[in-house]
Every structure is written in C-alpha cells, then in structure tokens.
Short mmCIF file of the N, C-alpha and C atoms (twelve columns), coordinates in Angstrom:
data_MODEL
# 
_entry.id   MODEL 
# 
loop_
_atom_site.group_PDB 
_atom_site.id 
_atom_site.type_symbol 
_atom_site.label_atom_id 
_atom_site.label_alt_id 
_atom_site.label_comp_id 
_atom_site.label_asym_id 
_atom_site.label_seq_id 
_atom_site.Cartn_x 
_atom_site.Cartn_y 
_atom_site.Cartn_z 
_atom_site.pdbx_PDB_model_num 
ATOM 1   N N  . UNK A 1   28.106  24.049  16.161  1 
ATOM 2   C CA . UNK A 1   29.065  23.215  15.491  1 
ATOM 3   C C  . UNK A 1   28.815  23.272  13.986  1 
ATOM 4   N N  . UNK A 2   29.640  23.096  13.267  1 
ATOM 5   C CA . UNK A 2   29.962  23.297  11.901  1 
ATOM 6   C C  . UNK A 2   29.999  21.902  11.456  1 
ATOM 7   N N  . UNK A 3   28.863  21.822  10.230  1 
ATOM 8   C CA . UNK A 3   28.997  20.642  9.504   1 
ATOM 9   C C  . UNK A 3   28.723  20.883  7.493   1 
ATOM 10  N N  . UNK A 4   29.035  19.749  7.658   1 
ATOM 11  C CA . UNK A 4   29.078  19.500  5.852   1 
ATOM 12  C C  . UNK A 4   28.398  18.624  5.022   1 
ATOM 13  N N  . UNK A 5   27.447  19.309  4.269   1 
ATOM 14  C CA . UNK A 5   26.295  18.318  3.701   1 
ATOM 15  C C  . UNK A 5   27.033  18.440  2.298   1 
ATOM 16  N N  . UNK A 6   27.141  16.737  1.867   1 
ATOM 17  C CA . UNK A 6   27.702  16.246  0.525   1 
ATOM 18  C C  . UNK A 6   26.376  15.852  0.188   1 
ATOM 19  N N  . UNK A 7   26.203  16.795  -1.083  1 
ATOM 20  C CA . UNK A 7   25.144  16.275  -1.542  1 
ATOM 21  C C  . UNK A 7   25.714  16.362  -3.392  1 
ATOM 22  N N  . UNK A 8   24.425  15.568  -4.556  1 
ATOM 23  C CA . UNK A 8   24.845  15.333  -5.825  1 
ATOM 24  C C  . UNK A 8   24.823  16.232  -6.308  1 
ATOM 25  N N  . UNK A 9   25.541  16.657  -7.000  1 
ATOM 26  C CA . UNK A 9   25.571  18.095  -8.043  1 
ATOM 27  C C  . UNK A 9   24.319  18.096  -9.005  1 
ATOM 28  N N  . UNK A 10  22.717  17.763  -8.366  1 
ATOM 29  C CA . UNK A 10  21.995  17.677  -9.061  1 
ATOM 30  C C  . UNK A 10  21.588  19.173  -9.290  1 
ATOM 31  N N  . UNK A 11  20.777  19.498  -10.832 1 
ATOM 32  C CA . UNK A 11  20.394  21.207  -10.757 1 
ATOM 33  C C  . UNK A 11  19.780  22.211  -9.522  1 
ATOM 34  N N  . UNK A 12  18.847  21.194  -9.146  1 
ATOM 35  C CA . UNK A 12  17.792  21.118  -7.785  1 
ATOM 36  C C  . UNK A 12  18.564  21.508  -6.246  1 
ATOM 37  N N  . UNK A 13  19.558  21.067  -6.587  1 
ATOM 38  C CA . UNK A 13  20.874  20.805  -5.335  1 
ATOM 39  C C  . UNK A 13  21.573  22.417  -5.043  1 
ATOM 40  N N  . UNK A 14  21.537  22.676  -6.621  1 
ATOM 41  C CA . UNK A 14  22.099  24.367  -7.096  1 
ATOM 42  C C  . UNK A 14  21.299  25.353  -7.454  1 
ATOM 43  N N  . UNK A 15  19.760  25.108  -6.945  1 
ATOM 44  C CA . UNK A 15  18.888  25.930  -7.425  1 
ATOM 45  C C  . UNK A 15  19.407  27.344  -6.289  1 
ATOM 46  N N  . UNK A 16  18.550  28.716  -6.552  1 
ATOM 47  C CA . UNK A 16  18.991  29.379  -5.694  1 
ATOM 48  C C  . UNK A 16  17.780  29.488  -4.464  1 
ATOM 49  N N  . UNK A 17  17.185  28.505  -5.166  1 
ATOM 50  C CA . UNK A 17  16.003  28.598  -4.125  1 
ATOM 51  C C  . UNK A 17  16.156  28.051  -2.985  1 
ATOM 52  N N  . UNK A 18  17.333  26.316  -3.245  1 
ATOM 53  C CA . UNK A 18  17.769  25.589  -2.144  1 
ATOM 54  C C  . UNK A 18  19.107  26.378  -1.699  1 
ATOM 55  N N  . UNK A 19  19.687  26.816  -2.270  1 
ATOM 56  C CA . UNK A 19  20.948  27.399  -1.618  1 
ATOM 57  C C  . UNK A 19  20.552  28.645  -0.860  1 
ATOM 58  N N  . UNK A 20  19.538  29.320  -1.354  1 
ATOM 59  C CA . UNK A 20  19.115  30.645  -0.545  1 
ATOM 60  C C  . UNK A 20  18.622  30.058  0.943   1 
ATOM 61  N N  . UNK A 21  17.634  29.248  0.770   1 
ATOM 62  C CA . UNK A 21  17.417  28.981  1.677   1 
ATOM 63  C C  . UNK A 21  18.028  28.256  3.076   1 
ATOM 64  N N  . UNK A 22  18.959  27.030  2.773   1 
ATOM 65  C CA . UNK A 22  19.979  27.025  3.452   1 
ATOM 66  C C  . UNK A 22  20.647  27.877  3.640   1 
ATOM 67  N N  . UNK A 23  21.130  29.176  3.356   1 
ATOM 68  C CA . UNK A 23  21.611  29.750  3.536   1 
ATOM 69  C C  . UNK A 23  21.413  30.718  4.742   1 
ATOM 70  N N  . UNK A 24  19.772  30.673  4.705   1 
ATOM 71  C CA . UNK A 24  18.980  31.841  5.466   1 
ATOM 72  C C  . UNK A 24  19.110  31.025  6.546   1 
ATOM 73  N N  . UNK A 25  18.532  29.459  6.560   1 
ATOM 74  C CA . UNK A 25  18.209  28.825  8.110   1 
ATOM 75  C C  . UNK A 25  19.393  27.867  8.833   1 
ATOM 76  N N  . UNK A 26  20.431  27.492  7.620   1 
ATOM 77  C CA . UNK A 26  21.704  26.872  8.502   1 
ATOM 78  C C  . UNK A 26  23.058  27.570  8.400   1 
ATOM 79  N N  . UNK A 27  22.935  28.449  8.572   1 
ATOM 80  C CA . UNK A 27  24.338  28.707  8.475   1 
ATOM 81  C C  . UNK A 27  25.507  28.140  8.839   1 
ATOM 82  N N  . UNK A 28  25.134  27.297  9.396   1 
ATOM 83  C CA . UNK A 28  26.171  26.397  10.297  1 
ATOM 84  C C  . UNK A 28  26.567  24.714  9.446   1 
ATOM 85  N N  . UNK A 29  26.153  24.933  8.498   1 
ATOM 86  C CA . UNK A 29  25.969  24.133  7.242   1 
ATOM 87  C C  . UNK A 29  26.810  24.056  5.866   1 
ATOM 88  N N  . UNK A 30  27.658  23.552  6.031   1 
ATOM 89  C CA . UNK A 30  28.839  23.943  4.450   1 
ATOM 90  C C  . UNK A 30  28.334  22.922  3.419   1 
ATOM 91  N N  . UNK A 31  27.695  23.320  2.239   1 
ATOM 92  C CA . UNK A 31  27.230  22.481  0.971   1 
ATOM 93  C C  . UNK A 31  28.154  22.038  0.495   1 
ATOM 94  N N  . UNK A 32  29.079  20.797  0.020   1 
ATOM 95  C CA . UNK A 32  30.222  20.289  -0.726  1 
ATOM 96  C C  . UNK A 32  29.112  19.511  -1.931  1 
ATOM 97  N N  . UNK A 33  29.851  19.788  -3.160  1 
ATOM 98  C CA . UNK A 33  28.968  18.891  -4.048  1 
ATOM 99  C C  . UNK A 33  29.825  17.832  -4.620  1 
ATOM 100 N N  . UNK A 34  28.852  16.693  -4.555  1 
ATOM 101 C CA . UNK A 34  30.035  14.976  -5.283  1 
ATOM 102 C C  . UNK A 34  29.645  15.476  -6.491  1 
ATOM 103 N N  . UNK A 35  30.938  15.425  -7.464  1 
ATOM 104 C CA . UNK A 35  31.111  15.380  -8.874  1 
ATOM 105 C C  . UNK A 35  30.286  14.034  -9.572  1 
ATOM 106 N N  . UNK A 36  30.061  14.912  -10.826 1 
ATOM 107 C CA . UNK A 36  29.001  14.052  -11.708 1 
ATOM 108 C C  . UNK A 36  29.440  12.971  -11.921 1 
ATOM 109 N N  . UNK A 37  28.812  11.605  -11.639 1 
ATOM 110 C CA . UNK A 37  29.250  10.421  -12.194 1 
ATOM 111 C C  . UNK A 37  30.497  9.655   -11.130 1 
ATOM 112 N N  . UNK A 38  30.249  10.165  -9.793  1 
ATOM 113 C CA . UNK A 38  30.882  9.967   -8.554  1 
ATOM 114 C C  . UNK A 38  30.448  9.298   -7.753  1 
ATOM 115 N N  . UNK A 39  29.180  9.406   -7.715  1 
ATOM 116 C CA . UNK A 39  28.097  8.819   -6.630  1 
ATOM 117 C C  . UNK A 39  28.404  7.259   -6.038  1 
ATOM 118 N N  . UNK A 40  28.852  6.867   -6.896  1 
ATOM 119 C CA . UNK A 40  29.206  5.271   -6.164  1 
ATOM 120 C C  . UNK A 40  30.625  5.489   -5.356  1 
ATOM 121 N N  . UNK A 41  31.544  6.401   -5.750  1 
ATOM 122 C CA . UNK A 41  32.831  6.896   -4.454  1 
ATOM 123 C C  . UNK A 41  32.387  7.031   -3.176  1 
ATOM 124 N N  . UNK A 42  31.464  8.187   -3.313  1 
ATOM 125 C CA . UNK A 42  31.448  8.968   -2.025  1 
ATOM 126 C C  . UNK A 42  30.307  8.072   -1.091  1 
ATOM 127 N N  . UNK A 43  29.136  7.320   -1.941  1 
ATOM 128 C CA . UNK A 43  27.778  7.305   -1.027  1 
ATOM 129 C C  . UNK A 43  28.091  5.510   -1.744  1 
ATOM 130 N N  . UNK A 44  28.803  4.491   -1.362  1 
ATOM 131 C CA . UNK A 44  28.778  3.321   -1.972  1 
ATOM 132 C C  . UNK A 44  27.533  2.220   -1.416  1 
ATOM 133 N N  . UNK A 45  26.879  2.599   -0.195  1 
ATOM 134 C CA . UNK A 45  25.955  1.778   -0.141  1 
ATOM 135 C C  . UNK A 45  24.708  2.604   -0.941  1 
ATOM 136 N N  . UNK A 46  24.500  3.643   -1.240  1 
ATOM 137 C CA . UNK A 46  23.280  3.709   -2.268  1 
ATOM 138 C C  . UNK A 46  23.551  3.403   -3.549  1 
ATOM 139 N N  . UNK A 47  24.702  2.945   -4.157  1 
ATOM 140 C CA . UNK A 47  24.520  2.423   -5.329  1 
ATOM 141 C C  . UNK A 47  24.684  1.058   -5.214  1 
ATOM 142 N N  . UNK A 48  25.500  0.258   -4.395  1 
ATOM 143 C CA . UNK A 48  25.722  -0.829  -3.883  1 
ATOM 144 C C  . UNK A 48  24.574  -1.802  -3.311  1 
ATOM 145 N N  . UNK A 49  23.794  -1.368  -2.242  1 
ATOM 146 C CA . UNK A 49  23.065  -1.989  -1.681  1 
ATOM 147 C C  . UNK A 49  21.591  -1.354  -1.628  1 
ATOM 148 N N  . UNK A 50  21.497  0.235   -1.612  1 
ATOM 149 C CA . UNK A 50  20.088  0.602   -1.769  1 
ATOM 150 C C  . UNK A 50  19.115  0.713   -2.579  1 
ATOM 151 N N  . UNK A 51  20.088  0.435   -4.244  1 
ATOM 152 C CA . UNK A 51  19.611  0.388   -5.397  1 
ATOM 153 C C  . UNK A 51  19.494  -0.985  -5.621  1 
ATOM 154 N N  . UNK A 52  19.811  -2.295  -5.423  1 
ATOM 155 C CA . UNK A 52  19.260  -3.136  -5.342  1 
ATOM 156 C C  . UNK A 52  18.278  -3.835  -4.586  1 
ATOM 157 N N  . UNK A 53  17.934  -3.152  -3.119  1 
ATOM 158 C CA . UNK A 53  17.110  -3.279  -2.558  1 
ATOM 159 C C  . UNK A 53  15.630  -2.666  -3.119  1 
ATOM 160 N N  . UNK A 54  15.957  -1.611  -3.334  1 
ATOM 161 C CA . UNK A 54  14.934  -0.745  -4.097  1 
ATOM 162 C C  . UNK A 54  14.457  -1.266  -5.281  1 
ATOM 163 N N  . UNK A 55  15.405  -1.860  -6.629  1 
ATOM 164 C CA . UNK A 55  14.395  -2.112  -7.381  1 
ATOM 165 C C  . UNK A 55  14.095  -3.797  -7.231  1 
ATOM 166 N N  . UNK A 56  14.565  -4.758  -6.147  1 
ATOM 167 C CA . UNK A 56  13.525  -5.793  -5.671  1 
ATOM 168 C C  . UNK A 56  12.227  -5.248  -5.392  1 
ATOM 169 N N  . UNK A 57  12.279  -4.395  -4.490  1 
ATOM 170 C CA . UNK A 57  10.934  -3.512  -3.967  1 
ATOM 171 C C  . UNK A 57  10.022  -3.562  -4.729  1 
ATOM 172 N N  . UNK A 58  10.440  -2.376  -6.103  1 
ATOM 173 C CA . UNK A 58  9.851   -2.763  -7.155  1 
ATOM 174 C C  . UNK A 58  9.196   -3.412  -8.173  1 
ATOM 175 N N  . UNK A 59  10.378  -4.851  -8.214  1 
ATOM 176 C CA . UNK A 59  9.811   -5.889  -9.053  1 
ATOM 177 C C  . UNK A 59  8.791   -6.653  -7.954  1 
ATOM 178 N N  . UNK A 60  8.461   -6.709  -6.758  1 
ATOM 179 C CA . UNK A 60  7.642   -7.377  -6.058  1 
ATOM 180 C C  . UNK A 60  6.003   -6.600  -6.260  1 
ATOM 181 N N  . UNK A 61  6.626   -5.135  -6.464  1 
ATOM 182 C CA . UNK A 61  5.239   -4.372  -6.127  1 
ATOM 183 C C  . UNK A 61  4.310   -4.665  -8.224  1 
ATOM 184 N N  . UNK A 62  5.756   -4.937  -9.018  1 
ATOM 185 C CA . UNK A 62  5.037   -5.229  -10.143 1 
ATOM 186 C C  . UNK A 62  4.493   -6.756  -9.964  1 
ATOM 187 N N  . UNK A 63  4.999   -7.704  -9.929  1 
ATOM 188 C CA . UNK A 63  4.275   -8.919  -9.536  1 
ATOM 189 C C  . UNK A 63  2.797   -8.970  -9.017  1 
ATOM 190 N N  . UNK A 64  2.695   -8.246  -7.727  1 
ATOM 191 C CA . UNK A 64  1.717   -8.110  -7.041  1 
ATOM 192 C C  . UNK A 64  0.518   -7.755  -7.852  1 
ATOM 193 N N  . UNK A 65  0.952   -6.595  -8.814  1 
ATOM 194 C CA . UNK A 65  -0.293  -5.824  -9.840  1 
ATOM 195 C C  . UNK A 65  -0.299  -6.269  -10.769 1 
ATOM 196 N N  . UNK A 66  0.969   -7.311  -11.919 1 
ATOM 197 C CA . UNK A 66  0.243   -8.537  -12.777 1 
ATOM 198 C C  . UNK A 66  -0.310  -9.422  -12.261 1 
ATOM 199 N N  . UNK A 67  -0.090  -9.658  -10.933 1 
ATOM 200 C CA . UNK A 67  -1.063  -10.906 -10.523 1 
ATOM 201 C C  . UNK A 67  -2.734  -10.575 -9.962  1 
ATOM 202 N N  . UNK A 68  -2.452  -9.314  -9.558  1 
ATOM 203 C CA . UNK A 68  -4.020  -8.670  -8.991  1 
ATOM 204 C C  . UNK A 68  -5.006  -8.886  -10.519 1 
ATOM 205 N N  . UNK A 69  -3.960  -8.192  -11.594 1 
ATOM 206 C CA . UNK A 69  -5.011  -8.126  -13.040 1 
ATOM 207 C C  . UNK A 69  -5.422  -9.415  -13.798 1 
ATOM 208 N N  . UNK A 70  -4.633  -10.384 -13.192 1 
ATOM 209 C CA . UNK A 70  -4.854  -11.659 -13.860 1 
ATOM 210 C C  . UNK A 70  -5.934  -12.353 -13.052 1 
ATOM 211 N N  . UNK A 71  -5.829  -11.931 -11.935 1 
ATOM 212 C CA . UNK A 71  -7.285  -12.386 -11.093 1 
ATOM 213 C C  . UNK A 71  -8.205  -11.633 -11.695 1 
ATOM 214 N N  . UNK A 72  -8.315  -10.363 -11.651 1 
ATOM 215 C CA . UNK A 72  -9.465  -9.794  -12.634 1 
ATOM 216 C C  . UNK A 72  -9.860  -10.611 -13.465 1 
ATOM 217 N N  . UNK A 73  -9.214  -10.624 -14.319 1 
ATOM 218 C CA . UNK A 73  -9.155  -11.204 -16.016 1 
ATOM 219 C C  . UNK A 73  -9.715  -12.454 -15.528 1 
ATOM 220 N N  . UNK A 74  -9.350  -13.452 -14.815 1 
ATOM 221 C CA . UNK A 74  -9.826  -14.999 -14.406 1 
ATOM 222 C C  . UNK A 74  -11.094 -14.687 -13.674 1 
ATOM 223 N N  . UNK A 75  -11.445 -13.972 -12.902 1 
ATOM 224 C CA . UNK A 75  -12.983 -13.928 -12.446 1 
ATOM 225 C C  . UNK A 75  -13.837 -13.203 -13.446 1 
ATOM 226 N N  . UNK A 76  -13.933 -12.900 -14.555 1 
ATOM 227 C CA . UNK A 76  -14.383 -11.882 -15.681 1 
ATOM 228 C C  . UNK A 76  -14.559 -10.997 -15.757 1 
ATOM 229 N N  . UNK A 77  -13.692 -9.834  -15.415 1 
ATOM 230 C CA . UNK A 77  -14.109 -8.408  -15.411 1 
ATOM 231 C C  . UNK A 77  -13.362 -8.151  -16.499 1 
ATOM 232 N N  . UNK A 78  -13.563 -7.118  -17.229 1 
ATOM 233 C CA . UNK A 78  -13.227 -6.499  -18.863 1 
ATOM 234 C C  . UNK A 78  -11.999 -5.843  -18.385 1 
ATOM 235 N N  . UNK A 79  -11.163 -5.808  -19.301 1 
ATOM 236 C CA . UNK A 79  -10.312 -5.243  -19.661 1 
ATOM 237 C C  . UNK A 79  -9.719  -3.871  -19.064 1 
ATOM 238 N N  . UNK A 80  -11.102 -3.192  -20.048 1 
ATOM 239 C CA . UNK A 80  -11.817 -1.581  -19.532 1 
ATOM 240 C C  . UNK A 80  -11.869 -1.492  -18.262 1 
ATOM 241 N N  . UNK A 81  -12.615 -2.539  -17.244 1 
ATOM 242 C CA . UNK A 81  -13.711 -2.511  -16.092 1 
ATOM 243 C C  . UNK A 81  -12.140 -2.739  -15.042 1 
ATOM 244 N N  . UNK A 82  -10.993 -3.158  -14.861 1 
ATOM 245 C CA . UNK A 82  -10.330 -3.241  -13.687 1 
ATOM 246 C C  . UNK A 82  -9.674  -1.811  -13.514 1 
ATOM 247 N N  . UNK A 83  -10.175 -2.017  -12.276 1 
ATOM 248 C CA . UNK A 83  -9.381  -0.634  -11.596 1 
ATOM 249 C C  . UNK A 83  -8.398  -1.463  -10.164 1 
ATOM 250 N N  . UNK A 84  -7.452  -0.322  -10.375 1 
ATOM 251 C CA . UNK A 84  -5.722  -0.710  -9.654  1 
ATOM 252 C C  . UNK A 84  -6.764  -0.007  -7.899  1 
ATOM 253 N N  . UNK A 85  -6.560  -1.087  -6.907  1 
ATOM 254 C CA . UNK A 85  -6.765  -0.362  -5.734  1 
ATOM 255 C C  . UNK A 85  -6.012  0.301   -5.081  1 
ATOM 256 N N  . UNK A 86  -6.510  1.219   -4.383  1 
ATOM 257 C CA . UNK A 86  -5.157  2.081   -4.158  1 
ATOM 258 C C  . UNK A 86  -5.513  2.817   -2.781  1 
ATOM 259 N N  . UNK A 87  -6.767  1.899   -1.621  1 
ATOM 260 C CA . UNK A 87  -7.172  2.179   -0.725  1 
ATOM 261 C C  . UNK A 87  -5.808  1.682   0.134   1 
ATOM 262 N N  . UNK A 88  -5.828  2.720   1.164   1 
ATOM 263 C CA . UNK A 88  -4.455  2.613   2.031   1 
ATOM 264 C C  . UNK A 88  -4.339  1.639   3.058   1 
ATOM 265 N N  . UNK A 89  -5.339  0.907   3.321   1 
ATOM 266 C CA . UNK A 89  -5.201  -0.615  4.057   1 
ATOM 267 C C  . UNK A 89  -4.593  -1.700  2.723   1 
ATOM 268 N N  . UNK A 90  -4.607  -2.066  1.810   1 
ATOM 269 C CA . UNK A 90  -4.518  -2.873  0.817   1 
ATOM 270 C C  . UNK A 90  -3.117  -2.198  0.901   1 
ATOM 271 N N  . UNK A 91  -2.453  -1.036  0.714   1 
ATOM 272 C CA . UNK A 91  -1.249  -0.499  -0.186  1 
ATOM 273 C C  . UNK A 91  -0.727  -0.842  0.829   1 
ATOM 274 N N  . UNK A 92  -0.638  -0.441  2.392   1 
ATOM 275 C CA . UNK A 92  0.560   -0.485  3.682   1 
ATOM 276 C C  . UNK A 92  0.531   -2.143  3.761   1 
ATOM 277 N N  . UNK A 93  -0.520  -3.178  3.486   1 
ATOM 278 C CA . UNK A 93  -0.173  -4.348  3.224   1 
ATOM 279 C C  . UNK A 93  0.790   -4.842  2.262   1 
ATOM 280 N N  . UNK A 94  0.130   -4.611  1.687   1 
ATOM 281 C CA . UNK A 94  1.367   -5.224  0.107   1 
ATOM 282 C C  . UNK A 94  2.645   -4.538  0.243   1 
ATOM 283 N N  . UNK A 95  2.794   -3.454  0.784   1 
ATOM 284 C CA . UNK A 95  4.168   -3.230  0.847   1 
ATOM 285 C C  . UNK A 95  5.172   -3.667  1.792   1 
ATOM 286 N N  . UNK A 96  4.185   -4.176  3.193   1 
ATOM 287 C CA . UNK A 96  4.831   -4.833  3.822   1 
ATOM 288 C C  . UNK A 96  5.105   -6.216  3.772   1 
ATOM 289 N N  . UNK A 97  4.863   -6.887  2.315   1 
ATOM 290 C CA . UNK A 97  5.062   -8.450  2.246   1 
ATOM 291 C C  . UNK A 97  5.767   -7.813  1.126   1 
ATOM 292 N N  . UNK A 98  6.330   -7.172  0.439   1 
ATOM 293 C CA . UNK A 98  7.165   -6.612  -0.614  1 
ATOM 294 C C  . UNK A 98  8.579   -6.532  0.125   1 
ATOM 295 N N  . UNK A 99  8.424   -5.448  1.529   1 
ATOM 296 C CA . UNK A 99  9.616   -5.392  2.059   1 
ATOM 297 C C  . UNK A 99  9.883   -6.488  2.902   1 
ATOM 298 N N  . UNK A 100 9.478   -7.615  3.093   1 
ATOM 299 C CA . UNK A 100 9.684   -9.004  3.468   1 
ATOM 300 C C  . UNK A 100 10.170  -9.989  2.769   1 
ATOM 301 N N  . UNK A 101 9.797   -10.099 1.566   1 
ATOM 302 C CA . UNK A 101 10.241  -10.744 0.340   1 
ATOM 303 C C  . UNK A 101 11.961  -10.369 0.554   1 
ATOM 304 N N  . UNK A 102 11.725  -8.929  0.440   1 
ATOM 305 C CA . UNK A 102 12.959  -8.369  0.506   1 
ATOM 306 C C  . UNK A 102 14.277  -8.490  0.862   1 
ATOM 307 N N  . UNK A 103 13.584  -8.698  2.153   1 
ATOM 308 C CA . UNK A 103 14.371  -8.846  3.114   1 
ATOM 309 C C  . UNK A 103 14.924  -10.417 3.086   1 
ATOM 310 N N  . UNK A 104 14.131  -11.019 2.553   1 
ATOM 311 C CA . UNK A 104 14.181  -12.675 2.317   1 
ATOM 312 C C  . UNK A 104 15.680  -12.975 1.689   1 
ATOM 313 N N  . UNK A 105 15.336  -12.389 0.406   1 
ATOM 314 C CA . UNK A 105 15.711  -12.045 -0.854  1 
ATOM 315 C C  . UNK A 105 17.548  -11.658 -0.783  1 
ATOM 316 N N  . UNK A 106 17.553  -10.256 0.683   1 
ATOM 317 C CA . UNK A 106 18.863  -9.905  0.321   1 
ATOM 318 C C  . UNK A 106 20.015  -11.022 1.526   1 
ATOM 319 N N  . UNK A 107 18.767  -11.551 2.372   1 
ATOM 320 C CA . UNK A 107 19.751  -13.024 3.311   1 
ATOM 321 C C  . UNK A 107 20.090  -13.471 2.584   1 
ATOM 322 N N  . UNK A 108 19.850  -13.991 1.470   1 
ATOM 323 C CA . UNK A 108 21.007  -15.004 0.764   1 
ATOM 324 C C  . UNK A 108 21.845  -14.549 -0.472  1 
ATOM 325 N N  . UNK A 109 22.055  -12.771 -0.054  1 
ATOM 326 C CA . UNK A 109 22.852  -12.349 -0.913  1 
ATOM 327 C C  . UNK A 109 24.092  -11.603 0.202   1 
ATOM 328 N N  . UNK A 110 24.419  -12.669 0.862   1 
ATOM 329 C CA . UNK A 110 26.069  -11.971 1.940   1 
ATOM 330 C C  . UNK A 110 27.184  -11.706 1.132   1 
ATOM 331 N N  . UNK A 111 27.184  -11.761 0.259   1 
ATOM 332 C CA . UNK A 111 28.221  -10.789 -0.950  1 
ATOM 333 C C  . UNK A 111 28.084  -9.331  -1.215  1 
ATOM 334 N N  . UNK A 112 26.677  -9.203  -1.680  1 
ATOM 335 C CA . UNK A 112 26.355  -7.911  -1.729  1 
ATOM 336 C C  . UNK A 112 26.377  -6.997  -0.695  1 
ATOM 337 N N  . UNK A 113 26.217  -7.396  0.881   1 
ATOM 338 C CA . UNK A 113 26.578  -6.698  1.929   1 
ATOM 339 C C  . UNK A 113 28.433  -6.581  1.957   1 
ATOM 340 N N  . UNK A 114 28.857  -7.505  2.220   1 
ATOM 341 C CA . UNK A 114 30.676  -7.079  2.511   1 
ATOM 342 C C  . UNK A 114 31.085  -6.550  1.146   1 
ATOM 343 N N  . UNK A 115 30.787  -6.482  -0.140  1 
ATOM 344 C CA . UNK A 115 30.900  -5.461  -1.084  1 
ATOM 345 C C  . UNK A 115 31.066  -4.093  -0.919  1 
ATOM 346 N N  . UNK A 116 29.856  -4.040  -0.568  1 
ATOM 347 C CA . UNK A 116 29.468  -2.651  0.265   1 
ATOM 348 C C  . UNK A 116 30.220  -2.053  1.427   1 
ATOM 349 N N  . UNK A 117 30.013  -2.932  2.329   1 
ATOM 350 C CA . UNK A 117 30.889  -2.567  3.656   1 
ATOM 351 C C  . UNK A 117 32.632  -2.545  3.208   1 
# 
C-alpha cells in the first residue's frame, strides 16, 4: 500500500542523504513537503497543544533546578562546588512529577483542547 509522509520543508527533510535513503528502503512512501510557515495548517495540534505542553514541561524542569541550587546555596555549598545531578534515578523522577504537574496544569485549560480539536 502506498502512503504519504507530510513532513516540514526543513533542510534535513531535503538532505540527499534522507531522501536517498527513503528512497532505497520505502518505496512505497510519497514525501509531500508543508510549506514554510504552514505548520500550524497542516499539523494544528503541534503548534496548538504540543507546544504548550512542551514548554510547561520545561518551565517545571527549570523550577526544579532553581530550586535544587537554592538548596545548595541554603545548606552552604559554593557557588563553584554545585554540581546539576544527572544520575538516571533522580532524572526519570523529576520528570515524572514535571509530566504530572502537567498534566494538572492542561485540566484546567478545556479551551486549549477544543481549539485544537
């Protein structure tokens, strides 16, 4: 069966490295590209709803690391002396009370969903 990947007219999108290669392993694959400065037409929940989800994400994961450094700073470690943890029990935590917040966050935004939809 024959299908059609809309993807952004990014350079990366038109390299010949990605087009060669699709080319070699799907043939069964037609590339259509969304015109520059389109992206909210064709794909309206990633500018609509995934880009605001995403940079909540964000502002939670910055919170988290001004508040980690201010504990530093309040128990006395220098300036110099804090280091950002970045052991993978601590990170799959915090991100899962980030995407909870989140989730908190977009329940009492039922506008921004039927926007979208």
């Amino acid at each position: 069966q024959k299908s059609i990947l809309l993807i952004d007219i990014w350079s990366v999108h038109q390299s010949k490295e990605f087009t060669g290669w699709m080319k070699g392993h799907h043939l069964d694959i037609k590339i259509s590209y969304i015109p520059g400065g389109c992206t909210g037409k064709f794909q309206p929940a990633d500018i609509g709803l995934q880009q605001p989800i995403k940079h909540h994400i964000r502002c939670q994961c910055l919170e988290d690391l001004v508040a980690y450094i201010e504990d530093e700073l309040d128990n006395g470690v220098g300036p110099g002396n804090i280091h950002m943890p970045t052991d993978i029990n601590r990170l799959r935590n915090a991100t899962a009370v980030w995407i909870t917040k989140t989730f908190k966050w977009l329940q009492d935004k039922p506008n921004l969903i039927k926007s979208v939809c």
